[in-house]
Amino acid sequence: MQLTLWTYEGPPHVGAMRVATGMEGLHYVLHAPQGDTYADLLFTMIERRDRRPPVTYTTFQARDLGGDTAALFTRALRDAAERFRPEAVIVGASCTAELIQDDPGGLAESAGLDIPVVPLDLPSYSKKENWGAAETFYQLLRRFAAKGAARPATCNILGPTALGFRHRDDVTEIAGLLSRLGVTVNLVAPMGARPADLARIGDAAFNVVLYPEIAGQAAAFLQRRLGQPFTRSIPIGVGGTRDFIAEVAALAGVDATPLLAEEASRLPWYSRSVDSTYLTGKRVFVFGDATHAVAAARVARDEMGFEVVGLGSYSREQAREVREAARALGLEALITDDYLAVEQAIAEAQPELVLGTQMERHTAKRLGIPCAVISAPVHVQDFPARYSPQMGFEGANVLFDAWVHPLMMGLEEHLIGMFREDGEFTDTAPSHLGHAAAPAPVSAPAPAPAPAHAPLALAWAAEAEAELRKIPFFVRGKARRNTESFARARGLSTITVETLYDAKAHFSR
Amino acid sequence: MSLALEAGCEARPVLRERGQREVFCGLTGIVWMHRKIRDAFFLVVGSRTCAHLLQSAAGVMIFAEPRFATAILEERDLAGLADAQEELDRTVARLLERRPDIRLLFLVGSCPSEVIKLDLAKAAQRLNARFAGVRVLNYSGSGIETTFTQGEDACLAALAPELPGSDAPQLLIVGALAEVVEDQWRRLFAAMGVHRLAFLPARRAGEMPAIGAGTRFLLAQPFLAETARLLESRGARHIPALFPLGAEGSTEFLRAGAQAMGVGEARFREATALAEARAKAALAGPRARLEGRRVFFFPDSQLEVPMARFLARECGMEPVEIGTPYLHRAHLARELPLLPASALLSEGQDVERQLDRCLAARPDLVVCGLGLANPLERQGITTKWSIELVFTPVQGHDQAADLAGLYARPFARREMLRV
Ligand code: SF4
Ligand code: SF4
């Protein structure tokens, strides 16, 4: 049993729903208990879709369990096929239906529908949402993908689904880049594709994989089956986008020089302009799905001049990539889906900015640290009305704005460092965000397991404590930590003003 | 007005349907019950789906000091039930270490835990013996057994046998209510001289009311069938009444309570006349927006019948169909005769057929869940999402206009928008 207050991913059948809902002409018949229709509101409310997801649930109840739940499934399947007239159907079980073992795949086969039925086997007690989406997409391609003309300089865009973080605008942005590069998009899938469209996926020479969590497995399969190579670079940030363009150009046999010469992002200039100097070395903690976290870490260090002090992901399937990226930054990757572990890591790293999911937004709020969202899971406000890709050159502009916004602005930061006793410029939050924040009690997060060796008790002399408070709040945590570890290393039991400045000198070397 | 004239009529036809049900499971009740009982914790024993449901339904609130969590069953828990019991003990031990402020722990069953027959009653017993100072109870909020608000019924039903005994006369109001509503009613009953008034659930585990032969209880919510049955088995007696929605419902509800406590009509009127007049006056505004409009209810919370009664009688609306997940005739005995005869009453659901009926009827307002609301709006149909009705203080005189306002707001918005 795993004690969970918050989960980064839903169950795998939600991943399958994301694929089905993103596509057209595909219906999903899901064997599930009454109540599991809650998942509809993810799409109708969070993503604000104006149609019901194409999902029929059997919604069995306890009284059905004594009877014939298999017949219930078959009836729901026939009714759905007749009512919605889809081109194809996927069938599967939710976690509860998995336990009663009715075998939706077998039942669907014997139901004798005159449309293709793709059975899904999604183990709910060991896999999660992204895995479910990846497996569903893969199974659909296994069924429908066929060899094609493989026209040169033509690609498919793989990975966008319903309920994907900024998928809508990423696709627009990347399709624009591809067209400026002279590359034709044959098909975007799953989002917007019909089952029949999947049959002509082979008309492209290669695949662009935007979200490896969802399309990685499918792309590897298409490479094996159809010989289509696929892109590995993720077009997030200016560097990522440039690498991506070069990679695509090589696969397409086109010249990338004109597009690369015509630098279309404002991020490089914004980041070089003197107003951004104060961003140098700001300590950031990055957490999200593997793709977004790794890309964000690169942007943070190389394009914003931050210092990445923590990098992690809940995507166990992509843990290797995250570990590599972390090592390159001199860090140990945090691979976990336990939000308390993430909270603890953030509290320990004492960053000045957190780049994370909806979840880290709340953790950061509790710890009084500025935060921006870079990855799913997200709430309704991260399905914005305005154009806001994460990918491509415009995506880089969006990243710059979104990450700088929560930070205190440069001048204010200086003034607070100089004059500590201003009643209006409070010490805890940037004033351009409008709230005169109450000093956030940096409440210790839920008690962590006690460390194996109890640390030496350290006392702060009163005037050292007062001196510490003169350090701006966003680096105060780090200063406290450094001073304490400095004192501990020297076997000191009391921290004086002198210790504070000794530690400062020590760490600034 | 005499309700007795029409009471006892059982003949009203009901459309019973089976098919896909677009409803929440009883786990959702945790979202408000954990705020109501301040030192209780709800531990769902279920799957990732259950955890995902809770966080989707609870939205942002999950971070405001959440007092619920899910013990997610993993593959190895399914393999051996004995080990699952041990695992559960370990999980609870860890939880209680982390939250020493918890006095009442509910182990909440889910579909997976019910299907594999994980015995939570046994687990609760065992844990009670192990942890002093924490009462451990269990109930099921599974989708296979409970629909949405029935989760509250199951939770209160778990509490009922635990309540201390006392045969002293008292009036008990049953059903989780907003604190502001409880306080209003305390004042009203105090004004009538009724001081032995208690609420179930209480705000804290240690303050749960005692019950016994002297207890007369009012149901503030229509979805408390099992709780009522168990309270009656402890000697308490149910007072039939309208549910306290709208001016009429609130007056009849309070009057039934007052009469049961021996308060005379004059004293009752004296205490409540002002609130009733205020409610009626305040209703005029929203009524202007609602009058003559046709309303269609999809099943959700069991509140549909009293809501439709209120909208029809006090706001001049015309209910077309009143869908309810479950129709408890005895507790609705006062309500049903007040529904307009023209309204179709339906129990259960086949959501596709119901949508067909709804679209054919072209109602002015559809009361439905969040999975249906936006798709219907896109088709030009005004909707009121129903869950809000459970999360907002709507009972009692001083909330009558707020309640009508919830239904009027979608119309007001439509009129305002020029895009
Ligand atoms: S319409 Fe009213 S009086 Fe007539 S049968 Fe139905 S409930 Fe009874
Ligand atoms: S209790 Fe049942 S219906 Fe509710 S979320 Fe869990 S599996 Fe789904």
CSV table of N, CA and C in Angstrom, one decimal, chain A residues 1-14 33-38 40-42 44-45 48-53 55-65 83-84 94-96 99-100 123-129 337 339-340 358-359 362-363 366 377 379 446-447 449, chain B residues 18-25 43 45-49 51-53 55-56 59-60 62-63 65-66 68-78 84-85 87-88 91 94-95 97-98 111-113 115-116 118 142-147 351-353 355-356 370-372 374-376 378:
chain,number,residue,atom,x,y,z
A,1,MET,N,0.8,-1.2,0.0
A,1,MET,CA,0.0,0.0,0.0
A,1,MET,C,0.9,1.2,0.0
A,2,GLN,N,0.4,2.2,-0.7
A,2,GLN,CA,1.2,3.4,-0.8
A,2,GLN,C,0.3,4.6,-0.3
A,3,LEU,N,0.7,5.2,0.8
A,3,LEU,CA,-0.1,6.3,1.3
A,3,LEU,C,0.1,7.6,0.4
A,4,THR,N,-1.1,8.0,-0.1
A,4,THR,CA,-1.0,9.1,-1.1
A,4,THR,C,-2.0,10.2,-0.7
A,5,LEU,N,-1.5,11.4,-0.6
A,5,LEU,CA,-2.3,12.6,-0.5
A,5,LEU,C,-2.7,13.2,-1.8
A,6,TRP,N,-1.7,13.1,-2.7
A,6,TRP,CA,-1.9,13.7,-4.0
A,6,TRP,C,-1.2,12.9,-5.0
A,7,THR,N,-1.7,12.7,-6.2
A,7,THR,CA,-1.0,11.8,-7.1
A,7,THR,C,-0.7,12.7,-8.4
A,8,TYR,N,0.5,12.5,-8.8
A,8,TYR,CA,1.0,13.2,-10.0
A,8,TYR,C,0.3,12.7,-11.3
A,9,GLU,N,0.0,11.4,-11.3
A,9,GLU,CA,-0.7,10.9,-12.5
A,9,GLU,C,-1.9,10.1,-12.1
A,10,GLY,N,-2.9,10.1,-13.0
A,10,GLY,CA,-4.1,9.3,-12.7
A,10,GLY,C,-3.8,7.9,-13.1
A,11,PRO,N,-4.9,7.0,-13.0
A,11,PRO,CA,-4.7,5.6,-13.4
A,11,PRO,C,-4.5,5.5,-14.9
A,12,PRO,N,-4.1,4.4,-15.4
A,12,PRO,CA,-3.8,4.3,-16.9
A,12,PRO,C,-5.0,4.4,-17.8
A,13,HIS,N,-6.2,4.1,-17.3
A,13,HIS,CA,-7.3,4.3,-18.2
A,13,HIS,C,-7.6,5.8,-18.5
A,14,VAL,N,-7.2,6.6,-17.6
A,14,VAL,CA,-7.3,8.1,-17.9
A,14,VAL,C,-6.4,8.5,-19.0
A,33,PRO,N,-16.9,0.8,-12.6
A,33,PRO,CA,-18.0,1.0,-11.6
A,33,PRO,C,-18.7,2.3,-11.8
A,34,GLN,N,-19.9,2.4,-11.3
A,34,GLN,CA,-20.6,3.7,-11.1
A,34,GLN,C,-19.6,4.6,-10.4
A,35,GLY,N,-19.5,5.8,-10.8
A,35,GLY,CA,-18.6,6.8,-10.1
A,35,GLY,C,-17.4,7.1,-10.9
A,36,ASP,N,-16.9,6.2,-11.7
A,36,ASP,CA,-15.7,6.5,-12.5
A,36,ASP,C,-15.9,7.5,-13.6
A,37,THR,N,-17.1,7.9,-13.8
A,37,THR,CA,-17.4,8.9,-14.8
A,37,THR,C,-16.9,10.3,-14.4
A,38,TYR,N,-16.4,10.4,-13.1
A,38,TYR,CA,-15.8,11.6,-12.7
A,38,TYR,C,-14.8,12.1,-13.7
A,40,ASP,N,-14.8,12.4,-16.7
A,40,ASP,CA,-15.3,13.3,-17.8
A,40,ASP,C,-15.0,14.7,-17.4
A,41,LEU,N,-15.1,15.1,-16.2
A,41,LEU,CA,-15.0,16.5,-15.8
A,41,LEU,C,-13.6,17.0,-16.0
A,42,LEU,N,-12.6,16.1,-16.0
A,42,LEU,CA,-11.2,16.6,-16.3
A,42,LEU,C,-11.2,17.3,-17.7
A,44,THR,N,-14.2,18.2,-19.5
A,44,THR,CA,-15.2,19.3,-19.7
A,44,THR,C,-14.9,20.5,-18.9
A,45,MET,N,-14.2,20.3,-17.8
A,45,MET,CA,-14.0,21.5,-16.9
A,45,MET,C,-12.5,22.0,-17.0
A,48,ARG,N,-11.9,22.4,-20.5
A,48,ARG,CA,-13.0,23.2,-21.0
A,48,ARG,C,-13.5,22.7,-22.4
A,49,ARG,N,-13.5,21.4,-22.6
A,49,ARG,CA,-14.0,20.9,-23.8
A,49,ARG,C,-15.5,21.1,-23.9
A,50,ASP,N,-16.0,21.3,-25.1
A,50,ASP,CA,-17.5,21.6,-25.2
A,50,ASP,C,-18.2,20.4,-25.7
A,51,ARG,N,-17.6,19.2,-25.7
A,51,ARG,CA,-18.3,18.0,-26.0
A,51,ARG,C,-17.9,17.0,-24.9
A,52,ARG,N,-18.8,16.0,-24.8
A,52,ARG,CA,-18.5,14.9,-23.8
A,52,ARG,C,-17.4,14.1,-24.4
A,53,PRO,N,-16.5,13.6,-23.5
A,53,PRO,CA,-15.5,12.6,-24.0
A,53,PRO,C,-16.2,11.4,-24.7
A,55,VAL,N,-16.6,8.4,-24.4
A,55,VAL,CA,-16.4,7.3,-23.6
A,55,VAL,C,-17.7,6.8,-23.1
A,56,THR,N,-17.9,5.5,-23.2
A,56,THR,CA,-19.1,4.9,-22.6
A,56,THR,C,-18.6,4.0,-21.5
A,57,TYR,N,-19.2,4.2,-20.3
A,57,TYR,CA,-18.8,3.5,-19.1
A,57,TYR,C,-19.9,2.5,-18.8
A,58,THR,N,-19.6,1.3,-18.4
A,58,THR,CA,-20.6,0.3,-18.0
A,58,THR,C,-21.3,0.7,-16.7
A,59,THR,N,-20.6,1.4,-15.8
A,59,THR,CA,-21.0,1.9,-14.5
A,59,THR,C,-21.8,0.8,-13.7
A,60,PHE,N,-21.2,-0.4,-13.6
A,60,PHE,CA,-21.8,-1.4,-12.8
A,60,PHE,C,-21.9,-1.1,-11.3
A,61,GLN,N,-22.9,-1.7,-10.7
A,61,GLN,CA,-23.1,-1.5,-9.3
A,61,GLN,C,-23.0,-2.8,-8.5
A,62,ALA,N,-23.1,-2.7,-7.2
A,62,ALA,CA,-22.9,-4.0,-6.4
A,62,ALA,C,-23.9,-5.0,-6.9
A,63,ARG,N,-25.1,-4.6,-7.1
A,63,ARG,CA,-26.2,-5.6,-7.4
A,63,ARG,C,-25.9,-6.3,-8.8
A,64,ASP,N,-25.1,-5.6,-9.6
A,64,ASP,CA,-24.7,-6.3,-10.9
A,64,ASP,C,-23.7,-7.3,-10.7
A,65,LEU,N,-22.9,-7.2,-9.6
A,65,LEU,CA,-21.8,-8.1,-9.4
A,65,LEU,C,-22.2,-9.6,-9.3
A,83,ARG,N,-25.1,4.0,-31.3
A,83,ARG,CA,-25.4,5.4,-31.1
A,83,ARG,C,-24.4,6.3,-31.7
A,84,PHE,N,-23.1,6.0,-31.5
A,84,PHE,CA,-22.1,7.0,-31.9
A,84,PHE,C,-21.5,6.7,-33.2
A,94,SER,N,-11.3,-0.5,-16.0
A,94,SER,CA,-10.7,0.3,-15.0
A,94,SER,C,-10.2,-0.6,-13.9
A,95,CYS,N,-9.6,0.0,-12.8
A,95,CYS,CA,-9.0,-0.8,-11.8
A,95,CYS,C,-10.0,-1.8,-11.2
A,96,THR,N,-11.2,-1.4,-11.0
A,96,THR,CA,-12.2,-2.3,-10.3
A,96,THR,C,-12.6,-3.4,-11.3
A,99,LEU,N,-10.3,-6.3,-11.6
A,99,LEU,CA,-10.4,-7.3,-10.5
A,99,LEU,C,-11.5,-8.4,-10.9
A,100,ILE,N,-12.5,-8.0,-11.6
A,100,ILE,CA,-13.6,-9.0,-11.8
A,100,ILE,C,-13.4,-9.7,-13.1
A,123,PRO,N,-2.6,-2.4,-16.9
A,123,PRO,CA,-2.5,-2.9,-15.5
A,123,PRO,C,-2.6,-1.7,-14.5
A,124,SER,N,-3.8,-1.6,-13.9
A,124,SER,CA,-4.0,-0.4,-13.0
A,124,SER,C,-3.3,-0.3,-11.7
A,125,TYR,N,-2.8,-1.5,-11.3
A,125,TYR,CA,-2.2,-1.5,-10.0
A,125,TYR,C,-0.7,-1.4,-10.1
A,126,SER,N,-0.2,-1.3,-11.3
A,126,SER,CA,1.3,-1.1,-11.4
A,126,SER,C,1.6,0.0,-12.4
A,127,LYS,N,0.7,0.5,-13.2
A,127,LYS,CA,1.1,1.5,-14.2
A,127,LYS,C,0.2,2.7,-14.0
A,128,LYS,N,0.5,3.8,-14.7
A,128,LYS,CA,-0.2,5.1,-14.5
A,128,LYS,C,-0.6,5.7,-15.8
A,129,GLU,N,-1.0,7.0,-15.6
A,129,GLU,CA,-1.7,7.7,-16.7
A,129,GLU,C,-0.9,7.8,-18.0
A,337,ASP,N,7.2,9.7,-6.9
A,337,ASP,CA,5.9,10.2,-7.1
A,337,ASP,C,5.2,10.5,-5.8
A,339,TYR,N,4.7,13.2,-3.1
A,339,TYR,CA,4.8,14.7,-3.1
A,339,TYR,C,5.5,15.2,-1.8
A,340,LEU,N,5.4,14.3,-0.7
A,340,LEU,CA,6.1,14.7,0.5
A,340,LEU,C,7.6,14.7,0.4
A,358,GLN,N,1.4,21.8,-10.7
A,358,GLN,CA,0.4,22.4,-9.8
A,358,GLN,C,0.7,22.1,-8.3
A,359,MET,N,1.2,20.9,-8.1
A,359,MET,CA,1.5,20.5,-6.8
A,359,MET,C,2.6,21.3,-6.1
A,362,HIS,N,1.6,24.6,-4.8
A,362,HIS,CA,1.1,24.7,-3.5
A,362,HIS,C,2.2,24.5,-2.4
A,363,THR,N,3.1,23.6,-2.7
A,363,THR,CA,4.2,23.4,-1.8
A,363,THR,C,5.0,24.7,-1.6
A,366,ARG,N,3.3,27.3,0.4
A,366,ARG,CA,3.4,27.0,1.8
A,366,ARG,C,4.8,27.4,2.3
A,377,PRO,N,0.9,17.6,-13.7
A,377,PRO,CA,-0.5,17.9,-13.7
A,377,PRO,C,-0.7,19.4,-13.4
A,379,HIS,N,-3.9,22.7,-13.3
A,379,HIS,CA,-5.3,23.0,-13.1
A,379,HIS,C,-5.8,23.9,-14.2
A,446,ALA,N,5.3,18.3,6.8
A,446,ALA,CA,5.0,17.1,7.6
A,446,ALA,C,6.3,16.5,8.0
A,447,PRO,N,6.4,16.1,9.2
A,447,PRO,CA,7.7,15.6,9.8
A,447,PRO,C,8.3,14.6,8.9
A,449,PRO,N,11.0,11.6,8.1
A,449,PRO,CA,11.7,10.5,8.9
A,449,PRO,C,12.9,11.0,9.6
B,18,ARG,N,-32.1,2.0,-16.2
B,18,ARG,CA,-30.8,1.5,-15.9
B,18,ARG,C,-30.0,1.6,-17.2
B,19,GLY,N,-28.8,2.0,-17.0
B,19,GLY,CA,-27.9,2.2,-18.1
B,19,GLY,C,-26.7,3.0,-17.6
B,20,GLN,N,-26.0,3.7,-18.4
B,20,GLN,CA,-24.8,4.4,-17.9
B,20,GLN,C,-25.3,5.5,-16.9
B,21,ARG,N,-24.6,5.6,-15.8
B,21,ARG,CA,-24.9,6.6,-14.8
B,21,ARG,C,-23.8,7.6,-14.7
B,22,GLU,N,-24.1,8.8,-14.9
B,22,GLU,CA,-23.1,9.9,-14.9
B,22,GLU,C,-23.2,10.5,-13.5
B,23,VAL,N,-22.6,9.9,-12.5
B,23,VAL,CA,-22.7,10.4,-11.1
B,23,VAL,C,-21.3,10.2,-10.4
B,24,PHE,N,-21.2,10.8,-9.3
B,24,PHE,CA,-20.0,10.6,-8.5
B,24,PHE,C,-20.2,9.4,-7.6
B,25,CYS,N,-19.2,8.8,-7.1
B,25,CYS,CA,-19.3,7.8,-6.1
B,25,CYS,C,-19.3,8.5,-4.7
B,43,LEU,N,-9.3,7.9,5.6
B,43,LEU,CA,-8.3,7.2,4.8
B,43,LEU,C,-9.1,6.2,3.9
B,45,VAL,N,-9.2,3.3,1.3
B,45,VAL,CA,-8.5,2.2,0.9
B,45,VAL,C,-8.9,1.8,-0.5
B,46,GLY,N,-8.1,2.1,-1.4
B,46,GLY,CA,-8.6,2.0,-2.8
B,46,GLY,C,-7.5,2.0,-3.8
B,47,SER,N,-7.8,2.5,-5.0
B,47,SER,CA,-6.8,2.4,-6.1
B,47,SER,C,-6.4,3.9,-6.4
B,48,ARG,N,-5.5,4.0,-7.4
B,48,ARG,CA,-5.1,5.3,-7.9
B,48,ARG,C,-6.3,6.1,-8.5
B,49,THR,N,-7.3,5.3,-9.0
B,49,THR,CA,-8.5,6.0,-9.5
B,49,THR,C,-9.2,6.8,-8.4
B,51,ALA,N,-7.8,7.9,-5.6
B,51,ALA,CA,-7.0,9.1,-5.2
B,51,ALA,C,-7.2,10.2,-6.2
B,52,HIS,N,-7.2,9.8,-7.5
B,52,HIS,CA,-7.4,10.8,-8.6
B,52,HIS,C,-8.7,11.4,-8.5
B,53,LEU,N,-9.8,10.7,-8.2
B,53,LEU,CA,-11.1,11.2,-8.1
B,53,LEU,C,-11.1,12.3,-7.0
B,55,GLN,N,-8.7,14.0,-5.7
B,55,GLN,CA,-8.0,15.3,-5.9
B,55,GLN,C,-8.7,16.1,-7.0
B,56,SER,N,-9.4,15.4,-8.0
B,56,SER,CA,-10.1,16.1,-9.0
B,56,SER,C,-11.3,16.8,-8.4
B,59,GLY,N,-10.1,19.6,-5.9
B,59,GLY,CA,-9.4,20.7,-6.5
B,59,GLY,C,-8.3,21.3,-5.7
B,60,VAL,N,-8.4,22.6,-5.5
B,60,VAL,CA,-7.4,23.3,-4.8
B,60,VAL,C,-7.4,23.0,-3.3
B,62,ILE,N,-7.4,20.5,-1.6
B,62,ILE,CA,-6.7,19.4,-1.0
B,62,ILE,C,-5.4,19.8,-0.3
B,63,PHE,N,-5.0,21.0,-0.5
B,63,PHE,CA,-3.7,21.5,0.1
B,63,PHE,C,-4.0,22.2,1.4
B,65,GLU,N,-4.5,22.0,4.4
B,65,GLU,CA,-4.5,21.0,5.6
B,65,GLU,C,-5.4,19.8,5.3
B,66,PRO,N,-5.1,19.0,4.3
B,66,PRO,CA,-6.1,18.0,4.0
B,66,PRO,C,-6.1,16.9,5.1
B,68,PHE,N,-7.6,14.0,4.5
B,68,PHE,CA,-7.9,12.7,3.8
B,68,PHE,C,-6.7,12.3,3.0
B,69,ALA,N,-6.7,11.0,2.7
B,69,ALA,CA,-5.6,10.4,1.9
B,69,ALA,C,-6.1,9.1,1.4
B,70,THR,N,-5.3,8.5,0.5
B,70,THR,CA,-5.7,7.2,-0.1
B,70,THR,C,-4.5,6.3,0.2
B,71,ALA,N,-4.9,5.1,0.7
B,71,ALA,CA,-3.9,4.0,0.8
B,71,ALA,C,-4.1,3.3,-0.5
B,72,ILE,N,-3.2,3.5,-1.5
B,72,ILE,CA,-3.4,2.9,-2.8
B,72,ILE,C,-3.0,1.4,-2.8
B,73,LEU,N,-3.9,0.5,-3.2
B,73,LEU,CA,-3.6,-0.9,-3.2
B,73,LEU,C,-2.6,-1.1,-4.4
B,74,GLU,N,-1.6,-2.0,-4.1
B,74,GLU,CA,-0.7,-2.3,-5.1
B,74,GLU,C,-0.8,-3.8,-5.4
B,75,GLU,N,-0.1,-4.2,-6.5
B,75,GLU,CA,-0.2,-5.6,-6.9
B,75,GLU,C,-0.1,-6.6,-5.8
B,76,ARG,N,0.9,-6.3,-5.0
B,76,ARG,CA,1.2,-7.4,-3.9
B,76,ARG,C,0.1,-7.4,-2.9
B,77,ASP,N,-0.7,-6.3,-2.7
B,77,ASP,CA,-1.8,-6.3,-1.8
B,77,ASP,C,-2.9,-7.2,-2.3
B,78,LEU,N,-3.0,-7.2,-3.6
B,78,LEU,CA,-4.1,-8.0,-4.2
B,78,LEU,C,-3.8,-9.5,-4.1
B,84,ALA,N,-2.3,-7.7,3.2
B,84,ALA,CA,-3.0,-6.4,3.0
B,84,ALA,C,-3.4,-5.8,4.3
B,85,GLN,N,-3.9,-6.7,5.2
B,85,GLN,CA,-4.3,-6.2,6.5
B,85,GLN,C,-3.1,-5.7,7.3
B,87,GLU,N,-0.4,-4.5,6.0
B,87,GLU,CA,0.0,-3.3,5.3
B,87,GLU,C,-0.8,-2.1,5.7
B,88,LEU,N,-2.1,-2.4,5.9
B,88,LEU,CA,-3.1,-1.3,6.3
B,88,LEU,C,-2.7,-0.8,7.7
B,91,THR,N,0.2,1.4,7.4
B,91,THR,CA,-0.1,2.6,6.8
B,91,THR,C,-0.8,3.6,7.8
B,94,ARG,N,1.7,4.9,10.4
B,94,ARG,CA,2.5,6.0,9.9
B,94,ARG,C,1.6,7.3,9.8
B,95,LEU,N,0.4,7.1,9.4
B,95,LEU,CA,-0.5,8.3,9.3
B,95,LEU,C,-0.7,8.9,10.7
B,97,GLU,N,1.1,8.8,13.3
B,97,GLU,CA,2.3,9.4,13.8
B,97,GLU,C,2.4,10.8,13.3
B,98,ARG,N,2.1,10.9,12.0
B,98,ARG,CA,2.2,12.2,11.3
B,98,ARG,C,1.2,13.2,11.7
B,111,CYS,N,-14.5,0.7,-4.4
B,111,CYS,CA,-14.9,-0.4,-5.2
B,111,CYS,C,-13.8,-1.5,-5.1
B,112,PRO,N,-12.5,-1.2,-5.4
B,112,PRO,CA,-11.5,-2.3,-5.3
B,112,PRO,C,-11.5,-3.0,-4.0
B,113,SER,N,-11.6,-2.2,-2.9
B,113,SER,CA,-11.5,-2.9,-1.6
B,113,SER,C,-12.7,-3.8,-1.3
B,115,VAL,N,-14.5,-5.2,-3.7
B,115,VAL,CA,-14.5,-6.4,-4.6
B,115,VAL,C,-13.5,-7.5,-4.1
B,116,ILE,N,-12.4,-7.0,-3.6
B,116,ILE,CA,-11.5,-8.1,-3.1
B,116,ILE,C,-11.8,-8.5,-1.7
B,118,LEU,N,-11.7,-6.9,1.2
B,118,LEU,CA,-10.8,-6.5,2.3
B,118,LEU,C,-11.7,-6.1,3.5
B,142,SER,N,-17.8,3.4,-1.8
B,142,SER,CA,-17.6,2.8,-3.2
B,142,SER,C,-18.7,3.2,-4.2
B,143,GLY,N,-18.3,3.3,-5.4
B,143,GLY,CA,-19.3,3.6,-6.5
B,143,GLY,C,-20.2,2.5,-6.7
B,144,ILE,N,-19.8,1.3,-6.4
B,144,ILE,CA,-20.8,0.2,-6.6
B,144,ILE,C,-21.9,0.2,-5.6
B,145,GLU,N,-21.6,0.8,-4.4
B,145,GLU,CA,-22.7,0.8,-3.4
B,145,GLU,C,-23.3,2.2,-3.1
B,146,THR,N,-22.5,3.2,-3.4
B,146,THR,CA,-23.0,4.6,-3.0
B,146,THR,C,-22.9,5.6,-4.1
B,147,THR,N,-23.8,6.5,-4.2
B,147,THR,CA,-23.9,7.6,-5.1
B,147,THR,C,-23.7,8.9,-4.4
B,351,VAL,N,-27.9,7.6,-19.2
B,351,VAL,CA,-27.6,9.0,-19.4
B,351,VAL,C,-27.9,9.4,-20.9
B,352,GLU,N,-27.6,8.4,-21.8
B,352,GLU,CA,-27.8,8.8,-23.2
B,352,GLU,C,-29.3,9.0,-23.5
B,353,ARG,N,-30.2,8.2,-23.0
B,353,ARG,CA,-31.6,8.4,-23.2
B,353,ARG,C,-32.1,9.6,-22.5
B,355,LEU,N,-30.4,12.3,-21.9
B,355,LEU,CA,-30.0,13.4,-22.8
B,355,LEU,C,-30.9,13.6,-24.0
B,356,ASP,N,-31.3,12.5,-24.6
B,356,ASP,CA,-32.2,12.6,-25.7
B,356,ASP,C,-33.5,13.3,-25.2
B,370,LEU,N,-20.8,18.2,-13.7
B,370,LEU,CA,-19.8,18.9,-14.4
B,370,LEU,C,-19.4,18.2,-15.7
B,371,GLY,N,-19.7,16.9,-15.8
B,371,GLY,CA,-19.3,16.2,-17.1
B,371,GLY,C,-20.3,16.6,-18.2
B,372,LEU,N,-21.5,17.1,-17.8
B,372,LEU,CA,-22.5,17.4,-18.8
B,372,LEU,C,-22.7,18.9,-19.1
B,374,ASN,N,-20.8,21.8,-19.6
B,374,ASN,CA,-20.3,22.5,-20.7
B,374,ASN,C,-20.8,22.0,-22.1
B,375,PRO,N,-20.8,20.7,-22.3
B,375,PRO,CA,-21.3,20.2,-23.5
B,375,PRO,C,-22.8,20.7,-23.8
B,376,LEU,N,-23.6,20.8,-22.7
B,376,LEU,CA,-24.9,21.3,-22.9
B,376,LEU,C,-24.9,22.8,-23.2
B,378,ARG,N,-22.7,24.4,-24.7
B,378,ARG,CA,-22.3,24.6,-26.1
B,378,ARG,C,-23.5,24.4,-27.1
